[in-house]
Coordinates of C-alpha atoms in Angstrom, one line a residue:
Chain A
X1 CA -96.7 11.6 27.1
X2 CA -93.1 11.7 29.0
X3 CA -95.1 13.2 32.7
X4 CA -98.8 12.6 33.6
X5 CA -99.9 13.8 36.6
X6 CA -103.7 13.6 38.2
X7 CA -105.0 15.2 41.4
X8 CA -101.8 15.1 42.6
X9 CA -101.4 17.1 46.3
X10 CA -99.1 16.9 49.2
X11 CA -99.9 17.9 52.3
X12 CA -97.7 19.0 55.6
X13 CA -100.1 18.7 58.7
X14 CA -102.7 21.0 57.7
X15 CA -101.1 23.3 55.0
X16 CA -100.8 21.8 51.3
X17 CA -97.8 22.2 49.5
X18 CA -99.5 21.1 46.3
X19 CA -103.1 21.3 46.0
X20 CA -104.5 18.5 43.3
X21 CA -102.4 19.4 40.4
X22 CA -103.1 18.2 36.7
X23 CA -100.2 18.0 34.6
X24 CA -99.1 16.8 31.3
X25 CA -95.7 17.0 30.0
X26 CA -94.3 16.4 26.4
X27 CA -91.2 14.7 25.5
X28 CA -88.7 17.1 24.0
X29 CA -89.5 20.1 26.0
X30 CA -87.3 22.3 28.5
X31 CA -89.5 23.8 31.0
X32 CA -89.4 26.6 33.5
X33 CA -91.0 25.5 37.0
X34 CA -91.5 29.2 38.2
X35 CA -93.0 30.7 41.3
X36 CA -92.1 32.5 44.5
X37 CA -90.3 30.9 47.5
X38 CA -93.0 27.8 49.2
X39 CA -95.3 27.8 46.2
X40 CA -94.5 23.8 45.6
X41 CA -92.2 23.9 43.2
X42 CA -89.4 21.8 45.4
X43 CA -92.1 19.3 46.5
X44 CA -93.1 18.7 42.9
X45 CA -89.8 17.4 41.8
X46 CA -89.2 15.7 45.4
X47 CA -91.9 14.2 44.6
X48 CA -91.3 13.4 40.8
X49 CA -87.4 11.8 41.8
X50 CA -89.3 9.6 44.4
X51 CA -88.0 11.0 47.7
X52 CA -91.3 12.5 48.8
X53 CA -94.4 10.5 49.1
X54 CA -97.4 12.4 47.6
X55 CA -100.5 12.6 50.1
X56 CA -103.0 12.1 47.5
X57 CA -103.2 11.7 43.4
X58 CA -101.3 9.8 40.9
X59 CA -97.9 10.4 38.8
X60 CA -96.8 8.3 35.9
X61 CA -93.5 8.9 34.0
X62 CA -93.2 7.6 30.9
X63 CA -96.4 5.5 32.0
X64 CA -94.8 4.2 35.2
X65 CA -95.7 5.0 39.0
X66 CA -93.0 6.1 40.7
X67 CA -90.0 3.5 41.9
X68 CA -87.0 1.9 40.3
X69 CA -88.1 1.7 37.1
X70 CA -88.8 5.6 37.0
X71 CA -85.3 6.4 39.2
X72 CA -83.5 4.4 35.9
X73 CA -84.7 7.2 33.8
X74 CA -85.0 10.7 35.9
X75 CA -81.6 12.1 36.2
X76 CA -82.5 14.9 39.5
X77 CA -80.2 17.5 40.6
X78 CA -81.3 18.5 43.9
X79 CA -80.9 22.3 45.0
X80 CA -78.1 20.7 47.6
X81 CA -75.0 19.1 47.7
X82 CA -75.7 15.3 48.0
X83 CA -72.3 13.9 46.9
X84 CA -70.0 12.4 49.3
X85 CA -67.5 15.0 50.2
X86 CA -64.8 12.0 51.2
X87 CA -65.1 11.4 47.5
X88 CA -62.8 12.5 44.7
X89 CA -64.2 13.6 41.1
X90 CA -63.3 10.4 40.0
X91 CA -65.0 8.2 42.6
X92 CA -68.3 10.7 41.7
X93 CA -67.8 9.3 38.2
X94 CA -67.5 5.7 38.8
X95 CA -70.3 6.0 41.3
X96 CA -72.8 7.4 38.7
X97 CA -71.2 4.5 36.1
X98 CA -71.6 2.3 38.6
X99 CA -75.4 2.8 39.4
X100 CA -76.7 4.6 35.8
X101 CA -76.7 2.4 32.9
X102 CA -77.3 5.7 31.0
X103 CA -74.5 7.5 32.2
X104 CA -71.7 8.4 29.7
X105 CA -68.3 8.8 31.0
X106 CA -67.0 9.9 28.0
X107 CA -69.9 13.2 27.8
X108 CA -68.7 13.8 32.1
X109 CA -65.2 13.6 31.2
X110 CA -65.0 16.2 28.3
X111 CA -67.2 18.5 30.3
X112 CA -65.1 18.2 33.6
X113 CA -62.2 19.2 31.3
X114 CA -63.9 22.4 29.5
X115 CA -64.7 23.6 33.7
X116 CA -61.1 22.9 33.9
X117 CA -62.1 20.7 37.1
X118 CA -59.6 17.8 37.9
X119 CA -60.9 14.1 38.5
X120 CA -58.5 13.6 41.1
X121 CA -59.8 16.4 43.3
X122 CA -61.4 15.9 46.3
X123 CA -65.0 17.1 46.9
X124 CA -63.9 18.4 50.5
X125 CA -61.4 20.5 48.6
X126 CA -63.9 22.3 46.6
X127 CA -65.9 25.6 46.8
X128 CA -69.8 24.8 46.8
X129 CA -69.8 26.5 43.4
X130 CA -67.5 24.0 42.1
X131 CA -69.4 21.3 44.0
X132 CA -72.4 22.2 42.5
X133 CA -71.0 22.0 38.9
X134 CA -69.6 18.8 39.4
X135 CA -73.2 17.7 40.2
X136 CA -75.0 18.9 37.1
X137 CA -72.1 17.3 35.4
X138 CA -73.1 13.8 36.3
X139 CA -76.8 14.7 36.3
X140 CA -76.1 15.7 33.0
X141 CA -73.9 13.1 31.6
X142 CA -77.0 10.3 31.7
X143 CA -79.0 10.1 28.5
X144 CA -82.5 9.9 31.0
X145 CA -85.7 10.9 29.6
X146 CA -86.5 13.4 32.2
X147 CA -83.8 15.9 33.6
X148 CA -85.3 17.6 37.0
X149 CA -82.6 20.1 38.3
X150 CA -83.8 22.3 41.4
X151 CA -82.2 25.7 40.8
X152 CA -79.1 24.6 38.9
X153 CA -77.4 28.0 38.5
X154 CA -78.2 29.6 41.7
X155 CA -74.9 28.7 43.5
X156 CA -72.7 29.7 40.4
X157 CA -71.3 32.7 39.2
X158 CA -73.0 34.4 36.2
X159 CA -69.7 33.8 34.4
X160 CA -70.8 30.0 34.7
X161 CA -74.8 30.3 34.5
X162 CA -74.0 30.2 30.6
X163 CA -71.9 27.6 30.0
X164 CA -74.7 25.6 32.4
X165 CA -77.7 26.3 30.5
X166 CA -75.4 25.4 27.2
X167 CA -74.6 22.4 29.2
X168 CA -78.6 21.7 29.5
X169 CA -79.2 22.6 26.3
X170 CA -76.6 20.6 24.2
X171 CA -77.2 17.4 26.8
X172 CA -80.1 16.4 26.3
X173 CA -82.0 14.7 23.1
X174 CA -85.1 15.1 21.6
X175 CA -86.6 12.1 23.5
X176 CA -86.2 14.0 26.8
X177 CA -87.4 16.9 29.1
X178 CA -86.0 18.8 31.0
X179 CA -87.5 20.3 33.7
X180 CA -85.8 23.5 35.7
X181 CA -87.0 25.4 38.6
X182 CA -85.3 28.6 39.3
X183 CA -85.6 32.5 40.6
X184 CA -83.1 33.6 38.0
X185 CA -86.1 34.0 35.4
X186 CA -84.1 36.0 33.4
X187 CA -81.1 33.8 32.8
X188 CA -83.4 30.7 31.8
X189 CA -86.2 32.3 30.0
X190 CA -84.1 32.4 26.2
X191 CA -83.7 28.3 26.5
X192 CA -87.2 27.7 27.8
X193 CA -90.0 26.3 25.7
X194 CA -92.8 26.0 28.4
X195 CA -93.3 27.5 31.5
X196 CA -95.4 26.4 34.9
X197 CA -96.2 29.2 37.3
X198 CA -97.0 27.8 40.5
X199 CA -98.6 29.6 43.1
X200 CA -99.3 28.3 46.4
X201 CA -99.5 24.6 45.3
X202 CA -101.4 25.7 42.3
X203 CA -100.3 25.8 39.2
X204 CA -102.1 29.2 37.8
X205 CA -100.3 29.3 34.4
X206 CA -99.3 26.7 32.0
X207 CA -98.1 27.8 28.4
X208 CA -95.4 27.8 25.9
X209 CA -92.9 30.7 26.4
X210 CA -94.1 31.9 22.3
X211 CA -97.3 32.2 23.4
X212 CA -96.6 34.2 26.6
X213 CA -94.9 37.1 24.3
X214 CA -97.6 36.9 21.5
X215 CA -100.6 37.0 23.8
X216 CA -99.3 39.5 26.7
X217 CA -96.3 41.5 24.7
X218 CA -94.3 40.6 27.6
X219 CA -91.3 38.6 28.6
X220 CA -91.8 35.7 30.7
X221 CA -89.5 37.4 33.6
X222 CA -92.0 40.3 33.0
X223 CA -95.5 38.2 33.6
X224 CA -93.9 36.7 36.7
X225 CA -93.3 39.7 38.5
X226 CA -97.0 41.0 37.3
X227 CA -98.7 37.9 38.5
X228 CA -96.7 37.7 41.7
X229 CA -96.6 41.2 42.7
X230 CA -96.3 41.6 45.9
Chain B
X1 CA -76.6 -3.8 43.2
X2 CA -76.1 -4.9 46.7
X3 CA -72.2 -5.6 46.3
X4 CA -71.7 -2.1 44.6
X5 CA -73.8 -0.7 47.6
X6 CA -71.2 -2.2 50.2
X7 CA -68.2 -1.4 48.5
X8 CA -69.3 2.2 48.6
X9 CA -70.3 1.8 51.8
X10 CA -66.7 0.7 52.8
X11 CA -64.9 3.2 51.4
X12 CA -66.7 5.5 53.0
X13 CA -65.7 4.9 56.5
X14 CA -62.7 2.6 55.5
X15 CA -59.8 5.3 57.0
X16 CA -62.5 5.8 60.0
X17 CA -62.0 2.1 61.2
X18 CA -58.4 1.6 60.2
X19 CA -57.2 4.3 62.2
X20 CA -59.2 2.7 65.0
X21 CA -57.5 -0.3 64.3
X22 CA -54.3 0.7 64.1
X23 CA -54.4 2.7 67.2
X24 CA -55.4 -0.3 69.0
X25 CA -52.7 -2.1 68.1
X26 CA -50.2 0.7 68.7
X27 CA -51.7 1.3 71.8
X28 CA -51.0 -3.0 73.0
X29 CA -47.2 -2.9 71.7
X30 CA -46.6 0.5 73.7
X31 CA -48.1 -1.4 76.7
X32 CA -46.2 -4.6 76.0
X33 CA -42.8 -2.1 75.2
X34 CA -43.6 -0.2 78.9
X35 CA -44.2 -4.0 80.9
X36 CA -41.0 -4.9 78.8
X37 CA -39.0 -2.0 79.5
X38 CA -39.7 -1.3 83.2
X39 CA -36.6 -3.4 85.0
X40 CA -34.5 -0.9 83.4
X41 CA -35.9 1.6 85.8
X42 CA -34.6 -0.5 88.8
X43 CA -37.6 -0.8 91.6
X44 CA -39.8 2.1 90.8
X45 CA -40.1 0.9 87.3
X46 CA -41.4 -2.2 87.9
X47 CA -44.8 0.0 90.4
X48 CA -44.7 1.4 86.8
X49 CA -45.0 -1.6 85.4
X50 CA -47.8 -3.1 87.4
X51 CA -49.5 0.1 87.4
X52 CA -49.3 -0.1 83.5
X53 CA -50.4 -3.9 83.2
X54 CA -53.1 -3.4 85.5
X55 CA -54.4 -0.7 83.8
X56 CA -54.0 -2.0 80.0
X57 CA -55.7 -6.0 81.9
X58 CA -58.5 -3.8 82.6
X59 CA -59.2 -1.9 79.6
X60 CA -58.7 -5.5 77.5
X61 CA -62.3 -6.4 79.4
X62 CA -63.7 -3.4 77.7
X63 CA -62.3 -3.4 74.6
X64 CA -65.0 -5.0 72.8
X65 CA -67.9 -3.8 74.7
X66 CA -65.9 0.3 74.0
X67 CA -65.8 -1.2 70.3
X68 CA -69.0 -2.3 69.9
X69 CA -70.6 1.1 71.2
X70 CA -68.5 2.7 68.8
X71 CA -69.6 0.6 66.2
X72 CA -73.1 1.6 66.7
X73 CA -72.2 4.7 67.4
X74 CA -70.6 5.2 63.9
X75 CA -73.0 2.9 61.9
X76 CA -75.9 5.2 63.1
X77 CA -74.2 8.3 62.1
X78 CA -73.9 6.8 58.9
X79 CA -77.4 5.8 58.3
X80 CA -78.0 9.1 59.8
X81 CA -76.1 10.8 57.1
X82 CA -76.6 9.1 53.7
X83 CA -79.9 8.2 54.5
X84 CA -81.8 10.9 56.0
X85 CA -80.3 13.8 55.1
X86 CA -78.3 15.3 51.9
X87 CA -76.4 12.1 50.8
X88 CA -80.0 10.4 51.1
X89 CA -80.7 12.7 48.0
X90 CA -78.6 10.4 46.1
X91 CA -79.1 7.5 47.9
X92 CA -82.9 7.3 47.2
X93 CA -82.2 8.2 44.0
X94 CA -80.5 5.3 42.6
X95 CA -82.2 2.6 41.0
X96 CA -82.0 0.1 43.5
X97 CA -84.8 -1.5 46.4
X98 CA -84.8 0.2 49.7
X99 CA -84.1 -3.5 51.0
X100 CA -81.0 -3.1 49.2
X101 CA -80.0 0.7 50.6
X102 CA -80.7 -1.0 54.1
X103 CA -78.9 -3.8 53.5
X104 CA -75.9 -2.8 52.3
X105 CA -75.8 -1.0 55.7
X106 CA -76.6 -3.8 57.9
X107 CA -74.5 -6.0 56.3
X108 CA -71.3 -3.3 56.2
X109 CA -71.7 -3.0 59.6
X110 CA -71.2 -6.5 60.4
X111 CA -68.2 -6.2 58.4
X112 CA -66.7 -3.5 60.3
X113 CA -67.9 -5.3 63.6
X114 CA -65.7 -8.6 62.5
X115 CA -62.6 -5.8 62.0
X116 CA -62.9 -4.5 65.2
X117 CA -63.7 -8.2 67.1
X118 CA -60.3 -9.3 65.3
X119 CA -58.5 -6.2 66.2
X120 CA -59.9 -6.6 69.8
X121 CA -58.4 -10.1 69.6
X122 CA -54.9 -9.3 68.5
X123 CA -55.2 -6.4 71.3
X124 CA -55.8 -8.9 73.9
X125 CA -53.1 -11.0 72.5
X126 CA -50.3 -8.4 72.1
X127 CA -51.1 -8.2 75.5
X128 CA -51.3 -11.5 77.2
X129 CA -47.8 -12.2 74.5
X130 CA -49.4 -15.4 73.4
X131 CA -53.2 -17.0 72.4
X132 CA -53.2 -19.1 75.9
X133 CA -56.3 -15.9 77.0
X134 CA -59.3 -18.4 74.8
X135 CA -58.1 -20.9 77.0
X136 CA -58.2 -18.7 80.3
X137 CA -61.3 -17.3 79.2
X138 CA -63.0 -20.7 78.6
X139 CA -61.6 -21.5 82.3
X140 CA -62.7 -18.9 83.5
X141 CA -66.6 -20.0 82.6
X142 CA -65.7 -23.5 84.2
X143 CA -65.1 -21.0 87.6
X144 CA -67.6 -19.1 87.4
X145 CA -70.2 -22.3 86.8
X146 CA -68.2 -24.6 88.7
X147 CA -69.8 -28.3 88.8
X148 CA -72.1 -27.8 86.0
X149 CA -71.3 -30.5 83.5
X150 CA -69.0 -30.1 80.3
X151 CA -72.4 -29.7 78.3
X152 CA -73.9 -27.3 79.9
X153 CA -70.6 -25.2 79.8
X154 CA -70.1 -25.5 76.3
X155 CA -74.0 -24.9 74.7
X156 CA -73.4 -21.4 77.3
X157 CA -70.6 -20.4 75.7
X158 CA -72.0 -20.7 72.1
X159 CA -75.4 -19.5 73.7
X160 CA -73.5 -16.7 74.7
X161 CA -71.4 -15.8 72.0
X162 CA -74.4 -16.2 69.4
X163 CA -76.0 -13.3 72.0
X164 CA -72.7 -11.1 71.8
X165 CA -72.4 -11.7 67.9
X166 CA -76.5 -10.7 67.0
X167 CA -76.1 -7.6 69.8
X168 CA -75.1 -5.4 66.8
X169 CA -78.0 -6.9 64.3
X170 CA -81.0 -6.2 67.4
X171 CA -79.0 -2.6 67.8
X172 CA -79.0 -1.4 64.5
X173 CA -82.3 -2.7 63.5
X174 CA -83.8 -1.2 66.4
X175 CA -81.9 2.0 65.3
X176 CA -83.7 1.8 61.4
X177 CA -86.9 1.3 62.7
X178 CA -86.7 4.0 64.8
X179 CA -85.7 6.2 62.2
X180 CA -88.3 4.9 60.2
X181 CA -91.2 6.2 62.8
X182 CA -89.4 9.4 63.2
X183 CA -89.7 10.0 59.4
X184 CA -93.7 9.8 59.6
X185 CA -93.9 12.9 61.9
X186 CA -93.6 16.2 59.6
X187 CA -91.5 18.3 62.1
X188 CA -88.7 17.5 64.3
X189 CA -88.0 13.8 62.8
X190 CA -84.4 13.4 64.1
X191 CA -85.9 14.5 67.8
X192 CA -89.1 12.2 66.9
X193 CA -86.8 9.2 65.9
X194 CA -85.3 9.7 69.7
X195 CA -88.5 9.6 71.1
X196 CA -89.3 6.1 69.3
X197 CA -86.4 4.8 70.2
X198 CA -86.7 5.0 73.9
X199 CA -90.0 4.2 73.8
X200 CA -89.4 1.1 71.8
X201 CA -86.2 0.0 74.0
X202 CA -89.1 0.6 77.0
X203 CA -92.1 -1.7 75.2
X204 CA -89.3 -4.6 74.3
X205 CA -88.1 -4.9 77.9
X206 CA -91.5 -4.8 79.0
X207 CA -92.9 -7.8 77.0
X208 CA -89.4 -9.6 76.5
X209 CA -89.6 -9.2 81.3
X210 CA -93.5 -10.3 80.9
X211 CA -93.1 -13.1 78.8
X212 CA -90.0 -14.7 80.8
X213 CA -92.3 -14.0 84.2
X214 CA -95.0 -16.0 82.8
X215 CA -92.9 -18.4 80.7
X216 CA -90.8 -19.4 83.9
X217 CA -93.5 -19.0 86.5
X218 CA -95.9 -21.5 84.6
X219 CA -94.7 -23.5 82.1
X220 CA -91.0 -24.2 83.3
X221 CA -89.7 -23.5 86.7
X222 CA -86.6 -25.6 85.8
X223 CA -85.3 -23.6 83.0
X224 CA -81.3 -23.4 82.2
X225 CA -79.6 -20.4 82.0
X226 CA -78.5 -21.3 78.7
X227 CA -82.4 -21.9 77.3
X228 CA -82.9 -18.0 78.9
X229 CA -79.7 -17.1 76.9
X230 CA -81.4 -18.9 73.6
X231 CA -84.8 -17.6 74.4
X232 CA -83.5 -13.8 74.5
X233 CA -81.8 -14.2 71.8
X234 CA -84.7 -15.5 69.4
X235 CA -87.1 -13.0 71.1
X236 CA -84.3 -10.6 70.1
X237 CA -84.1 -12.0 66.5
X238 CA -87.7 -12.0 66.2
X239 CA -88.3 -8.3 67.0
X240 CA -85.3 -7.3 64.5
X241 CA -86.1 -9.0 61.7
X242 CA -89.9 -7.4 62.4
X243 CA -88.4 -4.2 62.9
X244 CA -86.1 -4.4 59.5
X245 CA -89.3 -5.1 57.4
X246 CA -91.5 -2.7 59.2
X247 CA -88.2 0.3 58.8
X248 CA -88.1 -0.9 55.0
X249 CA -91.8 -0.9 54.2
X250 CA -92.3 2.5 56.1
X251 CA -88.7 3.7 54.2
X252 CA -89.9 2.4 50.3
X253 CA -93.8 3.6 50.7
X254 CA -93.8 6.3 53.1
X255 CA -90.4 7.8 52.5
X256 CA -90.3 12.1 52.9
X257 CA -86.9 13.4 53.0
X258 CA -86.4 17.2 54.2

């Protein structure tokens, strides 16, 4: 099992943010973290990439609790920009090769080059757009065994969303997950194999995206807005 | 780990300090060009010229204490920045110990703080036009603490200079702690860190007053100013070195970024 979690919840004062979740992830699988704005979906992959402290429960990645040994194999692509904007492309790169044993220069390179993006740009220079691919480039480029990107195309142009999610799908092996949260259902839902509906800190469905059209006749972008009707 | 840390940590804020440095510098050989230049202006050049030299005398006093507020100044905006909010993404991302993140800030810091001491010496010394200002300075304590034997002059001055050296080390790790406490609260943790601050700087001075009272008062009325120096200063390393491990445990097992 790549992601075990048990009774996991955070809490923020009173209100939880995720209320003693139960998960199990495979290895191999990409999967769609869905659910509407403050249903937990940010705080579960904070909280999976180490930069939130759960309030209760247990998380084990690859059969480690949380820490260095967990950050040397989760690649996370937060829904910000938290590069350096003094750096160049470059300096991005031999940052990540600096600090990622897994990172391939070779697989940032070639894919900087197909965006037609320029290692000797600044970040500064850049439109957040182009900041953001630039990011998912380097998140991308590591061969980790879990891939956690927090709404990956919802800064891009849908020009770009599909040479992102080819990006996702051709960078990552068979030993890996990826895990994607997103409100562009529609975009994702053809390169998912699971999906997780989380509702208030709950998650309410967990099933492969096969079973979602056999059982309900229904798209996965279709259940979603009949679960969280307003 | 550590040594990649710094050198990013460097060239981060590299330009920042050169450009300090080199405006200091500019700044002591346009004051040495004005003193130099002024009897070309016949009489009223050389009121220019005093005006000028008294002014650039002065602000060579405050060089180092303008630097070293700008130091902190800049090394808290930086911790600030890649720690706390969206460069701390990355930053607490990496495979390294938060020991390491902190660190690598502490001890870049101290590297930018040795920078701007030098600069602040080769300000003074531009100046002055030669290196006889140690000398003055070191007369200068003989003055001020005139018939006190050689000694006693010499363990103040290294008393002293230890003091000015670990200000920026009880400073900053005052600064990481309080960060550190602000992060606990779940709303309003820059405004929160604040708060802790001032209320730390208040407790310190409070015990560090209380336990000088009651060390003077009734264990050793005949205490030298340099064991009150030494006796600051080891209170002072105490509490940072405490405050360092508390803002690192608090940082690696309580850590909740926004």
């Amino acid at each position: 099992m790549l992601l075990e979690c048990n009774k996991l919840c955070k809490y923020y004062g009173d209100k939880a943010a995720l209320n003693n979740i139960d998960l199990q992830l495979e290895r191999g699988k990409i999967i769609g973290l869905l659910g509407p704005n403050g249903s937990g979906k940010t705080t579960l992959i904070k909280i999976l990439s180490g930069i939130l402290t759960p309030s209760g429960g247990e998380v084990k990645i690859s059969d480690k609790n949380i820490g260095i040994g967990t950050k040397k194999i989760v690649s996370y692509l937060p829904e910000r920009t938290y590069l350096s904007d003094w750096m160049t492309v470059q300096q991005t790169l031999n940052f990540f090769k600096d600090f990622y044993d897994d990172f391939s220069m070779e697989t940032a390179l070639d894919m900087l080059q197909r965006l037609d993006i320029q290692t000797s740009e600044k970040l500064r220079t850049m439109s957040k757009g182009t900041r953001e691919k630039v990011q998912l480039i380097l998140v991308m480029s590591r061969n980790a065994e879990l891939y956690l990107l927090d709404e990956p195309i919802g800064g891009v142009d849908p020009a770009a969303r599909d040479h992102i999610l080819k990006t996702i799908i051709s960078n990552f092996n068979e030993n890996a997950s990826v895990i994607i949260s997103t409100h562009l259902i529609s975009d994702v839902e053809n390169i998912l194999d699971d999906v997780i509906f989380l509702k208030y800190g709950n998650i309410v469905l967990h099933s492969t995206v096969d079973e979602i059209r056999e059982q309900n006749g229904k798209s996965v972008d279709a259940l979603f807005r009949e679960v969280f009707a307003c | 780990m550590l040594i990649k840390l710094i050198k990013y940590e460097i060239l981060a804020d590299y330009k920042k300090y050169g450009i300090m440095g080199i405006a200091i510098v500019a700044l002591a050989i346009l004051a040495l060009i004005s003193e130099k230049t002024a009897p070309l202006y016949g009489s009223s050049g050389y009121g220019y010229s005093n005006f000028i030299s008294a002014v650039f005398a002065i602000s060579s006093v405050f060089i180092i204490f303008a630097a070293s507020i700008l130091l902190i100044v800049l090394s808290t905006i930086r911790f600030y920045k890649s720690f706390l909010k969206d460069e701390g993404y990355l930053m607490h991302t990496l495979p390294v110990h938060t020991w390491q993140l902190i660190a690598s800030k502490l001890i870049t810091a101290y590297i930018w703080f040795l920078f701007l001491l030098i600069i602040s010496a080769v300000y003074v010394t531009i100046l002055n036009g030669n290196i006889t200002w140690i000398k003055d300075f070191s007369e200068g304590f003989s003055v001020g603490f005139y018939g006190e034997s050689e000694y006693f002059l010499n363990s103040l001055m290294i008393s002293s200079l230890i003091s000015v050296l670990l200000t920026p080390f009880s400073y900053l790790a005052h600064i990481y702690f309080s960060f550190a406490l602000g992060n606990l609260f779940s709303k309003n943790k820059l405004a929160m860190s604040v708060v802790m601050f001032l209320a730390i700087n208040f407790a310190e001075r409070v015990i560090s007053s209380v336990l000088m009272t009651a060390y003077l008062v009734s264990i050793n009325v005949d205490m030298t100013l340099t064991e009150i120096t030494n006796s600051n200063t080891l209170l002072s390393i105490v509490l940072s070195v405490i405050y360092l491990i508390a803002a690192e445990r608090i940082f690696a097992k309580k850590l909740n970024l926004e």
